[in-house]
Amino acid sequence: MTTDTASSHVKTHGRYIGAGLPRPDAWRLLHGRGRYTDDIKLARTAHVVFVRSPYAHAGISAINVTKAASSAGVIRVVTGKEVAALCQPWVGVLTHLKGLKSAAQYPLAMERARWQGEPVVAVAAESRAQAEDAAQLIDIDWEPLTAVTSPDTALDSRSPVIHPDLGDNLAYQREVDTGGVDEVFAGAHKVVEATFRTSRHTPVTLEPRSILADYNPAERQLTVYQSTQVPYMMQWILAKHFGLKEINVRVIAPDVGGGFGTKIHIYGDEMTAVALSMMLGRPVKFVSDRLESFVTDFHARGHLVKARMAVSVTGDIVGIEMDDLYGIGPYSGYPRGSANEAKQVLNLVGGPYKNRVYRGRTRVVFENKNMYGQYRAVGHPVACAVTEGLVDLAASAIGMDPAEFRYRNYINAEAYPYTLVTGPVFEKLSQHQAHEKLLDLMNYSALRLEQEELRRQGIYRGIGLAAFVEMSNPSSATYGQGGASIASQDGCTMKLTATGGITCAVSINEIGQGATAVVLQIAASAVGVSTENIKIVIGDTDVTPYGGGNWGSRGTGIGGEAVLQAGKALRQNILTFVALLTETEASVLSIRDNSVIETLTGKELMTLEEVARTAYFRSDKVPRDFSPELVVTRHFAQKTYDGICTNGIQGCYLEVDIETGFVRLLKHWVIDDCGTIINPLLVDEQIRGGVVQGIGGALFEECIYSSEGQLMNGSLIDYLVPMACEMPDIEVGHVSTPTATSELGAKGAGEAGTAGAPAAVMNAINDALKPFGVCVTEQPFTPERILRALGKV
Amino acid sequence: MPFGGVVKASAFSYAKPSSLSELFDLMEMYGDRAKLLAGGQSLIAALNMRLASPTVLLDINGITELSGIEVKGDVVRIGALTRHRSLEQSAEIKKHLPLVHKAMPFVAHAAIRTRGTFGGSVAFADAAAELPACCVVLDANIELASRKGRRIVSARNFFKGLYETDLQPDEVLISAEFPKLRVGYRSAFLELARRHGDYAVVGVAVHGKFQDDMFSDISMVFFGVADRPVHAVNAGRALESARLSPSTINTLRSAVSLDLETYGDIYHTAETKLHLAKVLAGRAVSIMALGRET
């Protein structure tokens, strides 16, 4: 059921909004014509390679670079001090995450290295290979120190303190308590509890982090080509930390091969590449290799959550309590902090359910492990696994079907906008509809029968459900209000070109997710032109309007609305101009198929080419007191709520081989509500990709650290990313509840799959294991862990 | 500037001999500073990660006599340079070495099979690889050559440890000769991997006679469990003259426990590997007998 509140304009002319068109850049990329940062060759480019700490925690007593400095092709070898002289250190705190603390972080480690992989020395050479050769000649005298590698003991008095000045290893802590928790648990019909563990993940973008910094000392102008999700944030950071004027910093994001949050953080190696370009007055390129990516790209999601749920005899959730603990890196990430997972887990445990008795605590501790922060669906997969895991346990405890249990506990449809006990407001969810639609789609009752029948044959299949909520379209509450210059608004500038084409410059980015397709379709619908006549301009701070870029599922919801408004404004300006020329009223005119027509008769008055020609070359035909404004800019920010919550539910069907502990995924279903859908092909692929990433967490992905803080599986041989062969068919359906906070009505779609999939897989495994009375709650659910639960090993 | 901006390996020279004698000349000249390049599926990654820094790569892809599958008399000879893909698609292999045919889809991914070679896999001797296990279970003879001449080593004596074989520094792996499938003989190949194409967590290759509902002359080899493919001698004995039954499988599982001293890996303990090996052993003999798992 679609309730389209988008404007009548969009309805009338929206033949591109809602159309499943192939993305316009696919042809180019499939022809090998992508242009990524590493494809950009500038004359006199130096290539930089880093010597990184082999220890998780060690003092640096001496660095000898003599041999390296004279190695063939070497241009410059720099240590932390030299870089620090150019680049101000940073502290990853946000003022509105009260109590979040961190220490000053420098691009290169100086007296002490605090994680394995932290950059220490940089070598710039004529070629990458020469820089690699020289890097091997650098001697560092290390004094290994005890590393903090377990969140469980990081706060013990015997644990070393990573930053003595901070007093302890606690980076952040927050608690909420609605009151009444002890009472409901004491009086509950049933109480279920479990300890849920999610593993540290690394996002593994196809294109690794890459930067090409080109400083021109003659103008004090810095141009940076970077694989980034956030050109304007980078512009701010680079200007601030290198003491440059912001107008003299230009950040260009060419094609970007995946972001997932990896490319919204500040990295010491990238800042060093910029510093080297300033020192050398020539372009400097750094392209992270895969092994470096594993130990430097921000990790995420390694939580330990003890949780319990109280239920009534009739199957109502009456109370939830949870205690979350996780370890970040040795510093809070910059400039977004490493506490957002804490915030999201604390806020969103409880999901789309109406329970209002809640006590929660989250603690974030420093560890001598890789840096840690925002990754697709920040905190949501953790919160969802905890909530949905408890829901299944509770349903089972009272002997109720888990689908029925969920349905009766969802927030009532008339309760929206609904303020959570933790603060955020859900504008409007469609959870009952999504639920009904999912059960239909997966043929839930027939599946249950099949499961029962197969169980009698010794085949153990499980059905798992996971209702999810997902915050999108963030307001300035996320960063701006915390003092970070990270825009929550986005802009679009649209121009009628001299031959009647449209250029559309937007501040959101293409990172492989299809943003250009979305922008193109909205622009075409808004103006009334065909997509072939529109050129999208993206990813260049000298050219596009100011805006936040890509994070937090905001591209379509925020950037798309700016495009819609710019398109409408340009259209209006064109119609006003033509009305003047043809001595009629703009209100009776429309633009259709690249021409201005009389709406009633459909009679063509002028093509857009004629409009442009008149405006630009035949000013003699334009009234003396009128100036046709055929370039317009519009911005949009979502200001009503902290974020717009999307929702949905996933179903998973799988088989557990109880002798081997191996899991075979058979089928996965998702019903998602992202409001207005611009391109259903893209939305479905976003959902599917998100589900696959979630399945990765549930079954495969885990950064395994030794007790000394060594990453034990830091390569694509050992760190198991989900691959196509193991993935089930993923069927996607939709409910559409457009947000009323914008005319477009679009919400985010990029993170929903990731949020719900791990919980759905977990619940399906535990459903399969039910005849054995055992249950697994530690992700990933490896054969080893399943066999242990079954008592086979 | 010897390389472009993206080369990560240390500098090395490259030579592409077109005959074995030319290759031996080069091997003599460079000694242990040389590495042979066949399919390059392990070597190139090692070079790029700088885990190997040879002075010279000797590309043997031009030595055509090293390539090809040949059936002669009672044996099938597989040349060292034969690509995995050729083995996978060979009608001769399917007919005469059905075990190898069954194993091939488990060897990495299609792209790797297209480039990677039989000899490369055998000489590299990864303990979790499929082809070394096939060689051992089928009692293949490995042919090695050096300037001094040729010699034959039984596959059962060839694998010495993790990435360690009987291949001497001056030698090249030429081929392996497998006995053709005999009447009444069957085989099964099973592997558990977390993702398709990964090295095995545990794998088993079984070959032997199953006639008149009775097992005999069974060879069972496990891979991914220790530092090399393990020939499970007790398992073979346990199956001699046995019929398929729950008690046979129990006896077999006990025998496997005697045969294997499993190693753990980053995701699986030694205990889990042993458990999985026992499960696979039972499944493999069921497949041999019934064509399916019990």
XYZ file of C-alpha atoms in Angstrom, chain A residues 246-765:
520
model
C 39.242 27.129 3.232
C 38.797 28.747 -0.180
C 42.273 27.522 -1.054
C 41.416 23.912 -0.359
C 39.670 22.025 -3.088
C 38.575 18.424 -2.544
C 37.606 16.323 -5.511
C 36.044 12.901 -5.104
C 36.332 11.137 -8.450
C 34.740 7.684 -8.762
C 34.647 6.127 -5.328
C 34.612 2.356 -5.066
C 32.571 1.887 -1.933
C 32.416 3.765 1.335
C 30.287 2.072 4.008
C 31.514 4.712 6.454
C 35.198 3.889 5.994
C 35.729 7.088 4.072
C 34.222 9.614 6.465
C 37.069 9.505 8.977
C 40.424 11.228 9.296
C 43.430 8.979 8.838
C 46.985 9.826 9.811
C 48.449 8.313 6.654
C 46.231 10.462 4.421
C 47.038 13.593 6.417
C 50.723 12.729 6.076
C 50.380 12.477 2.305
C 48.968 16.013 2.341
C 51.771 17.216 4.596
C 54.355 15.699 2.251
C 52.803 17.437 -0.724
C 53.139 20.720 1.149
C 56.742 19.982 2.102
C 57.739 18.872 -1.376
C 55.598 21.228 -3.427
C 54.632 18.362 -5.657
C 51.760 15.870 -5.870
C 51.884 12.986 -3.410
C 49.825 9.847 -3.780
C 48.934 7.299 -1.159
C 46.893 4.226 -2.012
C 46.306 1.885 0.877
C 46.943 -1.727 0.056
C 44.671 -4.478 1.298
C 46.886 -5.473 4.195
C 47.058 -1.846 5.348
C 43.287 -1.562 5.006
C 42.773 -4.365 7.488
C 44.801 -2.653 10.196
C 43.809 0.958 9.496
C 40.314 1.277 7.974
C 38.032 1.987 10.920
C 36.610 -1.167 12.505
C 33.166 -1.413 14.059
C 30.587 -3.507 15.882
C 32.549 -5.453 18.469
C 30.006 -5.392 21.298
C 29.261 -7.458 24.330
C 25.696 -6.935 25.528
C 24.110 -8.559 28.531
C 20.374 -8.167 28.244
C 17.131 -9.393 29.657
C 13.462 -8.992 28.916
C 10.390 -9.363 31.109
C 7.100 -10.579 29.634
C 3.574 -10.848 30.869
C 1.466 -13.971 30.749
C -0.387 -12.607 27.724
C 2.816 -12.030 25.786
C 3.460 -8.348 26.327
C 6.980 -7.069 26.718
C 6.929 -5.292 30.070
C 10.575 -4.436 30.605
C 14.007 -4.517 29.025
C 17.389 -4.114 30.625
C 20.726 -4.155 28.897
C 24.385 -3.474 29.542
C 26.577 -2.792 26.526
C 30.362 -2.756 26.487
C 32.687 -2.282 23.573
C 36.267 -1.424 22.838
C 37.274 1.201 20.324
C 40.815 2.028 19.215
C 43.341 3.897 21.334
C 41.696 7.193 20.310
C 38.129 8.191 19.639
C 37.742 8.662 15.896
C 37.880 12.077 14.323
C 35.908 14.189 13.617
C 32.832 12.071 14.357
C 33.844 10.370 17.581
C 33.665 6.655 18.286
C 30.640 6.792 20.557
C 27.832 6.827 18.005
C 27.404 3.081 18.223
C 26.894 3.511 21.953
C 24.237 6.101 21.307
C 22.431 4.003 18.720
C 22.575 0.758 20.684
C 21.293 2.465 23.807
C 18.551 4.301 21.906
C 17.380 1.476 19.718
C 17.376 -1.618 21.882
C 13.652 -2.099 22.169
C 13.194 -1.645 18.426
C 9.699 -0.988 17.114
C 8.050 -2.305 20.299
C 5.889 -0.359 22.661
C 7.542 -1.336 25.928
C 8.389 1.751 28.022
C 10.209 0.265 30.971
C 13.876 0.278 30.188
C 17.239 0.501 31.833
C 20.355 0.571 29.761
C 23.990 1.299 30.126
C 26.671 1.546 27.495
C 30.380 1.850 28.082
C 33.055 2.526 25.508
C 36.648 1.713 26.353
C 39.972 2.401 24.698
C 41.947 -0.555 23.408
C 45.272 -1.021 21.661
C 43.539 -2.126 18.508
C 42.792 -0.455 15.230
C 40.669 2.695 15.181
C 36.969 2.179 15.412
C 33.868 4.067 14.391
C 30.969 4.509 12.032
C 30.221 1.699 9.614
C 27.029 1.126 7.629
C 24.044 0.992 9.998
C 25.987 2.325 12.986
C 25.010 0.266 16.040
C 21.762 -0.916 14.500
C 22.754 -4.544 13.832
C 23.827 -4.794 17.462
C 20.651 -3.244 18.866
C 18.531 -5.346 16.526
C 20.279 -8.613 17.421
C 19.813 -7.907 21.130
C 16.175 -6.919 20.778
C 15.149 -9.617 18.339
C 17.145 -12.280 20.141
C 15.312 -11.442 23.366
C 11.991 -11.341 21.533
C 12.451 -14.896 20.269
C 13.550 -16.113 23.674
C 10.535 -14.443 25.265
C 8.086 -15.838 22.722
C 9.541 -19.268 23.260
C 9.379 -18.915 27.034
C 5.652 -18.337 26.945
C 5.031 -20.777 24.103
C 3.875 -18.158 21.590
C 4.726 -18.096 17.910
C 7.483 -15.494 17.413
C 5.558 -13.776 14.612
C 2.468 -13.397 16.730
C 4.535 -12.186 19.667
C 6.063 -9.450 17.570
C 2.790 -8.333 16.054
C 1.112 -7.800 19.396
C 4.045 -5.827 20.747
C 4.578 -3.321 17.924
C 3.971 0.343 18.689
C 0.334 1.075 17.937
C -0.242 2.575 14.509
C -2.046 5.593 15.979
C 0.754 6.382 18.432
C 2.949 8.242 15.904
C 4.900 10.421 16.116
C 6.203 8.254 18.908
C 8.794 9.400 21.390
C 11.117 6.652 22.550
C 11.936 6.391 26.216
C 15.526 7.158 25.222
C 14.616 10.383 23.470
C 14.438 9.982 19.684
C 11.103 10.273 17.927
C 9.811 7.856 15.321
C 7.877 9.969 12.854
C 5.798 7.104 11.492
C 6.470 3.408 11.163
C 4.443 0.876 9.215
C 5.434 -2.145 11.213
C 2.099 -3.991 11.226
C 1.775 -3.686 7.449
C 5.359 -4.699 6.867
C 4.899 -7.684 9.131
C 1.760 -8.895 7.372
C 3.388 -8.452 4.008
C 6.476 -10.400 5.036
C 4.510 -13.369 6.335
C 2.660 -13.452 3.010
C 5.824 -13.123 0.990
C 7.613 -15.921 2.792
C 4.483 -18.025 3.152
C 5.212 -18.293 6.819
C 2.683 -20.921 7.858
C 3.599 -23.252 4.988
C 7.259 -22.866 5.904
C 6.495 -23.864 9.455
C 4.796 -27.038 8.194
C 7.727 -27.844 5.950
C 10.115 -27.291 8.826
C 8.131 -29.675 11.010
C 8.001 -32.337 8.319
C 11.741 -32.149 7.622
C 12.585 -32.250 11.298
C 11.008 -35.688 11.428
C 13.499 -36.721 8.721
C 16.432 -35.416 10.720
C 16.805 -32.231 8.692
C 17.050 -29.162 10.879
C 15.804 -25.995 9.311
C 15.119 -22.747 11.039
C 12.946 -19.729 10.366
C 14.106 -16.432 11.798
C 12.370 -13.084 11.906
C 13.868 -9.710 12.695
C 11.879 -6.497 12.865
C 14.148 -3.520 12.450
C 14.200 0.247 12.701
C 16.786 2.345 10.957
C 17.524 6.016 11.489
C 18.047 8.076 8.339
C 17.889 11.688 7.119
C 19.791 12.958 10.189
C 19.362 16.518 11.398
C 22.161 18.688 12.765
C 21.722 16.845 16.062
C 24.159 14.167 14.914
C 27.241 16.323 14.401
C 26.648 20.017 13.864
C 25.224 20.534 17.335
C 28.262 18.736 18.725
C 30.623 21.285 17.257
C 31.707 19.394 14.146
C 31.474 21.238 10.822
C 29.726 18.342 9.163
C 26.730 19.587 7.244
C 23.342 17.988 7.704
C 21.983 20.014 4.800
C 22.643 19.487 1.124
C 22.343 21.665 -1.918
C 21.676 21.485 -5.605
C 22.411 24.007 -8.317
C 20.572 23.538 -11.566
C 21.304 25.405 -14.755
C 19.639 25.541 -18.130
C 22.475 25.291 -20.643
C 22.655 27.224 -23.897
C 21.137 24.412 -25.947
C 18.398 23.508 -23.515
C 20.214 20.893 -21.477
C 20.362 20.855 -17.701
C 23.401 20.647 -15.494
C 22.717 19.598 -11.976
C 25.442 20.046 -9.380
C 24.796 18.388 -6.031
C 26.656 18.070 -2.767
C 25.877 14.400 -2.224
C 28.314 11.913 -3.654
C 28.428 8.878 -5.845
C 30.228 6.158 -3.917
C 28.945 3.268 -5.961
C 25.493 3.276 -4.415
C 23.744 4.942 -7.355
C 23.307 8.485 -6.074
C 23.769 9.923 -9.557
C 20.879 7.827 -10.830
C 18.642 9.068 -8.035
C 19.617 12.698 -8.617
C 19.099 12.317 -12.336
C 15.629 10.857 -11.989
C 14.475 13.452 -9.478
C 15.888 16.286 -11.570
C 14.237 14.996 -14.733
C 10.887 14.648 -13.002
C 11.120 18.010 -11.266
C 11.953 20.022 -14.368
C 10.050 17.965 -16.881
C 12.928 16.954 -19.121
C 14.290 13.617 -20.221
C 17.285 12.160 -18.398
C 19.461 12.229 -21.541
C 19.390 16.020 -21.352
C 20.744 16.221 -17.828
C 24.348 16.164 -16.727
C 25.075 15.464 -13.072
C 28.056 17.208 -11.502
C 29.203 15.747 -8.242
C 32.133 15.497 -5.869
C 34.047 18.773 -6.234
C 34.057 21.494 -3.599
C 34.894 24.161 -6.160
C 31.800 23.367 -8.162
C 28.969 21.929 -6.124
C 26.872 23.664 -3.477
C 27.814 23.115 0.143
C 26.577 19.944 1.771
C 27.148 16.918 3.911
C 27.887 14.206 1.376
C 27.177 10.583 2.079
C 26.684 9.125 5.521
C 23.747 8.170 7.706
C 21.414 7.199 4.840
C 20.885 10.797 3.842
C 21.714 11.027 0.134
C 18.235 10.544 -1.295
C 16.256 11.889 1.626
C 18.215 15.121 2.062
C 20.141 15.594 -1.188
C 17.223 14.337 -3.249
C 14.879 16.892 -1.713
C 17.342 19.679 -2.551
C 17.344 18.420 -6.140
C 13.555 18.347 -6.235
C 13.311 21.898 -4.929
C 15.994 23.200 -7.273
C 14.299 21.482 -10.207
C 10.942 22.955 -9.311
C 12.433 26.405 -8.920
C 14.211 26.220 -12.259
C 11.031 24.996 -13.864
C 9.120 27.877 -12.344
C 11.695 30.375 -13.581
C 11.509 28.935 -17.069
C 7.709 29.061 -17.072
C 7.654 32.625 -15.768
C 10.043 33.649 -18.519
C 8.045 31.895 -21.250
C 4.784 33.289 -19.899
C 6.275 36.736 -20.263
C 7.478 36.033 -23.777
C 4.163 34.533 -24.884
C 1.984 36.933 -22.913
C 0.273 34.338 -20.812
C 0.287 33.113 -17.218
C 2.950 30.755 -15.919
C 0.251 28.811 -14.103
C -1.232 27.504 -17.340
C 2.122 26.272 -18.653
C 4.073 23.085 -18.088
C 7.332 21.560 -19.188
C 6.984 18.196 -20.780
C 9.527 16.296 -22.857
C 11.967 19.214 -22.973
C 9.378 21.733 -24.192
C 7.184 24.318 -22.610
C 3.541 23.542 -23.383
C 0.108 24.817 -22.607
C -1.034 22.443 -19.923
C -4.636 22.218 -21.090
C -4.106 21.806 -24.813
C -0.669 20.236 -24.800
C 0.314 22.768 -27.441
C 4.073 23.297 -27.609
C 5.055 26.937 -27.110
C 8.834 26.793 -27.038
C 11.431 24.104 -26.743
C 13.862 24.502 -23.888
C 16.546 25.095 -26.481
C 14.561 28.069 -27.767
C 14.069 29.287 -24.215
C 17.800 29.139 -23.562
C 18.693 30.731 -26.892
C 16.346 33.590 -26.217
C 17.650 34.120 -22.722
C 21.348 33.877 -23.517
C 21.695 35.203 -27.090
C 18.574 37.227 -27.884
C 18.393 39.600 -24.971
C 16.769 41.967 -27.462
C 13.597 39.856 -27.174
C 13.629 39.953 -23.372
C 11.735 42.790 -21.698
C 14.083 45.484 -20.442
C 13.041 45.139 -16.796
C 13.246 41.357 -16.664
C 16.203 39.075 -16.194
C 15.600 35.373 -16.808
C 17.298 33.467 -13.957
C 17.986 30.090 -15.427
C 20.370 28.975 -12.720
C 18.896 28.207 -9.324
C 20.180 26.764 -6.097
C 18.173 25.161 -3.347
C 19.215 23.585 -0.077
C 17.414 21.275 2.240
C 17.898 20.183 5.823
C 15.654 17.910 7.846
C 14.918 19.888 11.005
C 11.815 18.279 12.479
C 13.334 15.199 14.096
C 16.846 14.077 15.019
C 16.423 11.580 12.221
C 13.705 9.954 10.183
C 13.211 6.372 11.159
C 12.635 3.751 8.522
C 11.393 0.310 9.418
C 10.729 -3.151 8.159
C 11.160 -6.810 8.878
C 13.340 -9.587 7.560
C 12.870 -13.316 7.364
C 15.544 -15.960 7.041
C 15.232 -19.645 6.206
C 18.245 -21.867 6.627
C 19.429 -25.342 7.386
C 21.914 -26.323 10.074
C 23.973 -29.448 9.526
C 23.970 -30.596 13.106
C 26.910 -32.950 12.587
C 29.222 -30.322 11.131
C 27.748 -27.090 12.474
C 27.671 -25.653 8.963
C 24.799 -23.355 8.052
C 23.256 -23.275 4.608
C 21.180 -20.193 3.842
C 18.147 -21.125 1.824
C 16.201 -17.914 1.414
C 15.975 -14.400 2.777
C 13.086 -11.972 2.615
C 12.883 -8.272 3.424
C 9.989 -5.866 3.631
C 11.348 -2.367 3.878
C 9.714 1.022 4.214
C 11.928 3.785 2.908
C 9.075 6.126 2.027
C 9.008 7.336 -1.560
C 11.069 5.086 -3.802
C 12.938 6.912 -6.547
C 14.397 3.870 -8.314
C 13.148 0.459 -7.176
C 16.089 -1.353 -8.791
C 18.549 0.649 -6.751
C 16.571 0.362 -3.548
C 16.288 -3.402 -3.896
C 20.011 -3.722 -4.569
C 20.789 -1.505 -1.593
C 18.647 -3.771 0.562
C 20.250 -6.908 -0.857
C 23.772 -5.559 -0.482
C 22.966 -4.553 3.075
C 21.571 -8.000 3.841
C 24.737 -9.602 2.483
C 26.861 -7.377 4.691
C 24.659 -8.331 7.631
C 24.996 -12.009 6.790
C 28.737 -11.431 6.707
C 28.554 -10.383 10.337
C 26.272 -13.229 11.294
C 28.235 -16.043 9.707
C 31.693 -14.979 8.604
C 33.281 -11.703 9.584
C 35.385 -11.257 12.682
C 38.597 -9.343 13.270
C 40.441 -11.777 15.489
C 43.062 -10.202 17.741
C 45.624 -12.042 19.809
C 45.989 -11.107 23.451
C 49.035 -9.057 22.380
C 46.853 -7.032 20.042
C 47.964 -8.594 16.773
C 45.274 -8.870 14.117
C 45.433 -12.572 13.290
C 43.318 -12.624 10.148
C 44.164 -9.374 8.421
C 43.960 -10.541 4.820
C 41.275 -11.602 2.410
C 42.452 -15.194 2.757
C 41.710 -15.272 6.466
C 39.061 -12.599 7.032
C 35.967 -14.099 5.499
C 33.834 -11.636 3.600
C 30.507 -13.013 2.421
C 30.643 -14.248 -1.148
C 28.010 -14.938 -3.780
C 28.112 -18.746 -3.586
C 26.964 -18.784 0.023
C 24.268 -16.121 -0.381
C 20.625 -17.081 -0.625
C 18.115 -15.583 -2.972
C 16.955 -12.354 -1.327
C 13.415 -11.306 -2.059
C 12.534 -7.684 -1.343
C 9.144 -6.072 -0.925
C 8.071 -2.634 0.182
C 5.634 -0.632 2.191
C 5.822 3.072 1.480
C 5.226 5.630 4.186
C 6.738 8.861 2.864
C 8.134 11.226 5.444
C 6.081 14.367 5.834
C 9.241 16.350 6.552
C 9.985 16.729 2.854
C 8.028 17.028 -0.329
C 9.845 14.089 -1.859
C 9.015 11.864 1.085
C 12.110 9.689 0.708
C 13.896 8.063 3.618
C 17.135 6.124 3.700
C 17.472 2.634 2.265
C 21.173 1.865 2.455
C 21.403 0.498 5.960
C 18.151 -1.395 6.542
C 19.459 -4.686 5.161
C 22.515 -4.602 7.374
C 20.519 -3.663 10.452
C 18.208 -6.652 10.415
C 20.026 -9.507 8.711
C 22.274 -10.687 11.570
C 19.308 -10.970 13.925
C 17.239 -12.832 11.338
C 20.065 -15.324 10.752
C 20.677 -15.750 14.475
C 17.029 -16.395 15.174
C 16.790 -18.861 12.302
C 19.811 -20.813 13.564
